[in-house]
PDB file of C-alpha atoms and ligand atoms in Angstrom:
ATOM      1  CA  MET A   1      99.626  97.241  61.910  1.00 65.00           C
ATOM      2  CA  ALA A   2      97.698  99.736  63.830  1.00 85.00           C
ATOM      3  CA  LEU A   3      98.791 103.068  65.468  1.00 95.00           C
ATOM      4  CA  GLU A   4      98.227 102.576  69.121  1.00 98.00           C
ATOM      5  CA  ARG A   5      98.417 104.540  72.479  1.00 98.00           C
ATOM      6  CA  THR A   6      99.843 103.043  75.719  1.00 98.00           C
ATOM      7  CA  LEU A   7     100.210 104.381  79.420  1.00 98.00           C
ATOM      8  CA  SER A   8     103.821 104.303  80.637  1.00 99.00           C
ATOM      9  CA  ILE A   9     104.952 105.213  84.122  1.00 99.00           C
ATOM     10  CA  ILE A  10     108.397 106.069  85.206  1.00 99.00           C
ATOM     11  CA  LYS A  11     108.495 104.754  88.731  1.00 99.00           C
ATOM     12  CA  PRO A  12     110.103 106.278  91.865  1.00 98.00           C
ATOM     13  CA  ASP A  13     113.259 104.269  91.799  1.00 98.00           C
ATOM     14  CA  ALA A  14     114.047 105.764  88.319  1.00 99.00           C
ATOM     15  CA  THR A  15     113.070 109.269  88.992  1.00 98.00           C
ATOM     16  CA  ARG A  16     115.039 109.056  92.274  1.00 98.00           C
ATOM     17  CA  ARG A  17     118.281 108.203  90.312  1.00 98.00           C
ATOM     18  CA  ASN A  18     117.504 110.936  87.466  1.00 98.00           C
ATOM     19  CA  LEU A  19     116.902 108.238  84.812  1.00 99.00           C
ATOM     20  CA  THR A  20     113.897 110.026  83.084  1.00 98.00           C
ATOM     21  CA  GLY A  21     115.931 111.178  80.132  1.00 98.00           C
ATOM     22  CA  ALA A  22     117.738 107.879  79.725  1.00 98.00           C
ATOM     23  CA  ILE A  23     114.485 105.949  79.687  1.00 99.00           C
ATOM     24  CA  ASN A  24     112.750 108.421  77.401  1.00 99.00           C
ATOM     25  CA  ALA A  25     115.659 107.886  74.982  1.00 98.00           C
ATOM     26  CA  LYS A  26     115.128 104.142  75.262  1.00 98.00           C
ATOM     27  CA  LEU A  27     111.441 104.566  74.532  1.00 98.00           C
ATOM     28  CA  GLU A  28     112.025 106.988  71.684  1.00 98.00           C
ATOM     29  CA  GLY A  29     114.819 104.646  70.203  1.00 98.00           C
ATOM     30  CA  ALA A  30     112.039 102.006  70.190  1.00 98.00           C
ATOM     31  CA  GLY A  31     109.995 104.139  67.836  1.00 98.00           C
ATOM     32  CA  LEU A  32     107.635 105.254  70.472  1.00 98.00           C
ATOM     33  CA  ARG A  33     106.595 108.991  70.486  1.00 98.00           C
ATOM     34  CA  ILE A  34     105.765 110.647  73.864  1.00 98.00           C
ATOM     35  CA  VAL A  35     102.543 112.421  73.206  1.00 98.00           C
ATOM     36  CA  ALA A  36     101.700 113.354  76.718  1.00 98.00           C
ATOM     37  CA  GLN A  37     104.071 113.568  79.994  1.00 98.00           C
ATOM     38  CA  ARG A  38     103.549 114.600  83.500  1.00 98.00           C
ATOM     39  CA  ARG A  39     105.507 114.318  86.790  1.00 98.00           C
ATOM     40  CA  VAL A  40     103.316 113.555  89.754  1.00 98.00           C
ATOM     41  CA  ARG A  41     103.389 112.521  93.415  1.00 98.00           C
ATOM     42  CA  LEU A  42     100.592 109.922  93.771  1.00 98.00           C
ATOM     43  CA  THR A  43      98.726 109.681  96.914  1.00 98.00           C
ATOM     44  CA  THR A  44      98.144 106.382  98.567  1.00 98.00           C
ATOM     45  CA  ALA A  45      94.417 106.229  97.362  1.00 98.00           C
ATOM     46  CA  GLN A  46      95.401 107.153  93.684  1.00 98.00           C
ATOM     47  CA  ALA A  47      98.031 104.262  93.751  1.00 98.00           C
ATOM     48  CA  GLU A  48      95.745 101.937  95.212  1.00 98.00           C
ATOM     49  CA  ALA A  49      93.077 102.799  92.687  1.00 98.00           C
ATOM     50  CA  PHE A  50      95.622 102.563  89.710  1.00 98.00           C
ATOM     51  CA  TYR A  51      96.744  99.046  90.817  1.00 98.00           C
ATOM     52  CA  ALA A  52      93.372  97.898  92.081  1.00 97.00           C
ATOM     53  CA  VAL A  53      93.676  94.778  89.812  1.00 96.00           C
ATOM     54  CA  HIS A  54      96.366  93.705  91.980  1.00 97.00           C
ATOM     55  CA  ARG A  55      94.647  94.322  95.258  1.00 98.00           C
ATOM     56  CA  GLU A  56      94.563  90.523  96.410  1.00 98.00           C
ATOM     57  CA  ARG A  57      98.120  90.079  95.587  1.00 98.00           C
ATOM     58  CA  PRO A  58     100.638  89.667  98.413  1.00 98.00           C
ATOM     59  CA  PHE A  59     102.770  92.405  97.070  1.00 98.00           C
ATOM     60  CA  PHE A  60      99.971  94.889  96.792  1.00 98.00           C
ATOM     61  CA  ARG A  61     100.765  96.786 100.108  1.00 98.00           C
ATOM     62  CA  ASP A  62     104.583  97.180  99.366  1.00 98.00           C
ATOM     63  CA  LEU A  63     103.679  98.162  95.712  1.00 98.00           C
ATOM     64  CA  VAL A  64     101.492 100.914  96.749  1.00 98.00           C
ATOM     65  CA  THR A  65     104.049 102.056  99.337  1.00 98.00           C
ATOM     66  CA  PHE A  66     106.815 102.014  96.802  1.00 98.00           C
ATOM     67  CA  MET A  67     104.756 103.994  94.281  1.00 98.00           C
ATOM     68  CA  VAL A  68     104.093 106.741  96.587  1.00 98.00           C
ATOM     69  CA  SER A  69     107.693 106.965  97.897  1.00 98.00           C
ATOM     70  CA  GLY A  70     108.680 109.533  95.377  1.00 98.00           C
ATOM     71  CA  PRO A  71     107.491 111.113  92.072  1.00 98.00           C
ATOM     72  CA  VAL A  72     106.568 109.176  88.938  1.00 99.00           C
ATOM     73  CA  VAL A  73     106.531 110.464  85.270  1.00 99.00           C
ATOM     74  CA  ALA A  74     103.132 109.295  83.642  1.00 99.00           C
ATOM     75  CA  GLN A  75     103.247 109.205  79.848  1.00 98.00           C
ATOM     76  CA  VAL A  76     101.296 108.508  76.721  1.00 99.00           C
ATOM     77  CA  LEU A  77     103.170 106.762  74.046  1.00 99.00           C
ATOM     78  CA  GLU A  78     102.034 106.398  70.608  1.00 98.00           C
ATOM     79  CA  GLY A  79     103.169 104.358  67.668  1.00 98.00           C
ATOM     80  CA  GLU A  80     102.623 101.185  65.853  1.00 98.00           C
ATOM     81  CA  ASN A  81     101.682  98.544  68.118  1.00 98.00           C
ATOM     82  CA  ALA A  82     102.440 100.705  70.934  1.00 98.00           C
ATOM     83  CA  VAL A  83     101.543  98.372  73.664  1.00 98.00           C
ATOM     84  CA  ALA A  84     103.530  95.439  72.559  1.00 98.00           C
ATOM     85  CA  ARG A  85     106.573  97.608  71.460  1.00 98.00           C
ATOM     86  CA  ASN A  86     106.574  99.240  74.671  1.00 98.00           C
ATOM     87  CA  ARG A  87     106.410  95.872  76.632  1.00 98.00           C
ATOM     88  CA  GLU A  88     109.419  94.794  74.447  1.00 98.00           C
ATOM     89  CA  VAL A  89     111.681  97.706  75.131  1.00 98.00           C
ATOM     90  CA  MET A  90     110.498  97.577  78.886  1.00 98.00           C
ATOM     91  CA  GLY A  91     111.638  93.834  79.324  1.00 98.00           C
ATOM     92  CA  ALA A  92     110.418  91.198  81.902  1.00 98.00           C
ATOM     93  CA  THR A  93     108.786  92.411  85.038  1.00 98.00           C
ATOM     94  CA  ASN A  94     111.606  90.794  86.908  1.00 98.00           C
ATOM     95  CA  PRO A  95     114.913  92.497  85.817  1.00 98.00           C
ATOM     96  CA  ALA A  96     116.750  89.047  86.324  1.00 98.00           C
ATOM     97  CA  ASN A  97     114.710  87.631  83.349  1.00 98.00           C
ATOM     98  CA  ALA A  98     114.569  90.889  81.175  1.00 98.00           C
ATOM     99  CA  ALA A  99     116.623  90.672  77.808  1.00 98.00           C
ATOM    100  CA  PRO A 100     119.815  92.586  77.295  1.00 98.00           C
ATOM    101  CA  GLY A 101     119.101  96.244  76.323  1.00 98.00           C
ATOM    102  CA  THR A 102     115.839  96.427  77.800  1.00 98.00           C
ATOM    103  CA  ILE A 103     114.996  99.229  80.276  1.00 98.00           C
ATOM    104  CA  ARG A 104     114.479  96.844  83.098  1.00 98.00           C
ATOM    105  CA  LYS A 105     117.691  95.019  82.462  1.00 98.00           C
ATOM    106  CA  GLU A 106     119.656  98.042  82.346  1.00 98.00           C
ATOM    107  CA  PHE A 107     117.907 100.051  85.067  1.00 98.00           C
ATOM    108  CA  ALA A 108     115.582  98.123  87.495  1.00 98.00           C
ATOM    109  CA  GLU A 109     116.722  97.551  90.910  1.00 98.00           C
ATOM    110  CA  SER A 110     114.357  94.645  91.739  1.00 98.00           C
ATOM    111  CA  ILE A 111     111.030  93.010  90.824  1.00 98.00           C
ATOM    112  CA  GLU A 112     109.066  95.916  92.710  1.00 97.00           C
ATOM    113  CA  ALA A 113     111.545  98.707  91.836  1.00 98.00           C
ATOM    114  CA  ASN A 114     111.376  97.878  88.258  1.00 98.00           C
ATOM    115  CA  SER A 115     111.619 101.481  86.831  1.00 99.00           C
ATOM    116  CA  VAL A 116     108.717 101.302  84.615  1.00 99.00           C
ATOM    117  CA  HIS A 117     105.202 100.371  84.234  1.00 98.00           C
ATOM    118  CA  GLY A 118     103.432  99.558  80.747  1.00 98.00           C
ATOM    119  CA  SER A 119      99.884  98.783  79.996  1.00 98.00           C
ATOM    120  CA  ASP A 120      99.432  95.176  79.117  1.00 98.00           C
ATOM    121  CA  SER A 121      96.592  95.616  76.472  1.00 98.00           C
ATOM    122  CA  ALA A 122      94.939  98.099  74.134  1.00 98.00           C
ATOM    123  CA  GLU A 123      91.789  97.895  76.446  1.00 98.00           C
ATOM    124  CA  ASN A 124      93.698  98.535  79.811  1.00 98.00           C
ATOM    125  CA  ALA A 125      95.768 101.265  78.018  1.00 98.00           C
ATOM    126  CA  ALA A 126      92.533 103.259  77.368  1.00 98.00           C
ATOM    127  CA  ILE A 127      91.693 102.952  81.009  1.00 98.00           C
ATOM    128  CA  GLU A 128      95.110 103.788  82.422  1.00 98.00           C
ATOM    129  CA  ILE A 129      95.569 106.931  79.942  1.00 98.00           C
ATOM    130  CA  ALA A 130      92.146 108.263  81.125  1.00 98.00           C
ATOM    131  CA  PHE A 131      93.405 107.804  84.763  1.00 98.00           C
ATOM    132  CA  PHE A 132      96.190 110.424  84.268  1.00 98.00           C
ATOM    133  CA  PHE A 133      95.133 112.469  81.173  1.00 98.00           C
ATOM    134  CA  SER A 134      92.165 114.207  79.759  1.00 98.00           C
ATOM    135  CA  ALA A 135      91.921 114.161  75.770  1.00 96.00           C
ATOM    136  CA  LEU A 136      93.237 117.800  75.608  1.00 97.00           C
ATOM    137  CA  ASP A 137      96.664 116.717  77.351  1.00 97.00           C
ATOM    138  CA  ILE A 138      97.697 114.363  74.457  1.00 97.00           C
ATOM    139  CA  VAL A 139      99.241 116.029  71.563  1.00 97.00           C
ATOM    140  CA  GLY A 140      99.880 113.472  68.689  1.00 94.00           C
TER     141      GLY A 140
HETATM  142  P1  CMP B   1     104.001  96.659  86.903  1.00 87.22           P
HETATM  143  O1  CMP B   1     104.220  96.416  85.605  1.00 87.22           O
HETATM  144  O2  CMP B   1     103.960  98.004  87.281  1.00 87.22           O
HETATM  145  O3  CMP B   1     102.675  95.727  87.383  1.00 87.22           O
HETATM  146  C1  CMP B   1     102.581  95.519  88.863  1.00 87.22           C
HETATM  147  C2  CMP B   1     103.779  95.611  89.689  1.00 87.22           C
HETATM  148  O4  CMP B   1     103.879  95.142  90.821  1.00 87.22           O
HETATM  149  C3  CMP B   1     104.874  95.216  88.916  1.00 87.22           C
HETATM  150  O5  CMP B   1     105.240  95.990  87.817  1.00 87.22           O
HETATM  151  C4  CMP B   1     106.048  95.187  89.981  1.00 87.22           C
HETATM  152  O6  CMP B   1     106.498  96.439  90.133  1.00 87.22           O
HETATM  153  C5  CMP B   1     105.198  94.974  91.249  1.00 87.22           C
HETATM  154  N1  CMP B   1     105.586  93.536  91.787  1.00 87.22           N
HETATM  155  C6  CMP B   1     106.128  93.418  92.797  1.00 87.22           C
HETATM  156  N2  CMP B   1     106.386  92.021  93.140  1.00 87.22           N
HETATM  157  C7  CMP B   1     105.701  91.304  92.250  1.00 87.22           C
HETATM  158  C8  CMP B   1     105.565  90.081  91.764  1.00 87.22           C
HETATM  159  N3  CMP B   1     105.814  89.089  92.380  1.00 87.22           N
HETATM  160  N4  CMP B   1     104.902  89.733  90.498  1.00 87.22           N
HETATM  161  C9  CMP B   1     104.544  90.706  89.736  1.00 87.22           C
HETATM  162  N5  CMP B   1     104.615  92.035  90.014  1.00 87.22           N
HETATM  163  C10 CMP B   1     105.229  92.362  91.076  1.00 87.22           C
END
């Protein structure tokens, strides 16, 4: 097993409902350490750049509008197999399909307002972490 880092975002539906602490407790309970964290209000250009991979998807415009609708909390999570472990504790993208006890099952409002984002691979994690943080911001 490898010590990994992954990028997590607590989305506007969750910050609006004051769920940052509850979500952090789930992450820490899953054995992930929050080694960097910042609350930011994304601009439209920043949200478009972050989700550029989804640019051609039918939900892209709505997703960008949602992601700029309130503050988000970007985080670097560290732990053994952090990418997979975070995806496990997040649950399926659509909360209707998420397993009991997962963040999305307990907190998500819809497939779009699904409370959290997590990197889908170690390769994308490195790209996504660099989008929000510099090396000096990450304190392991
Ligand atoms: P996330 O893991 O942040 O990656 C892309 C986001 O697009 C996803 O979570 C959802 O919030 C959003 N989204 C909205 N509609 C869909 C859809 N039909 N399929 C996948 N993702 C969707």
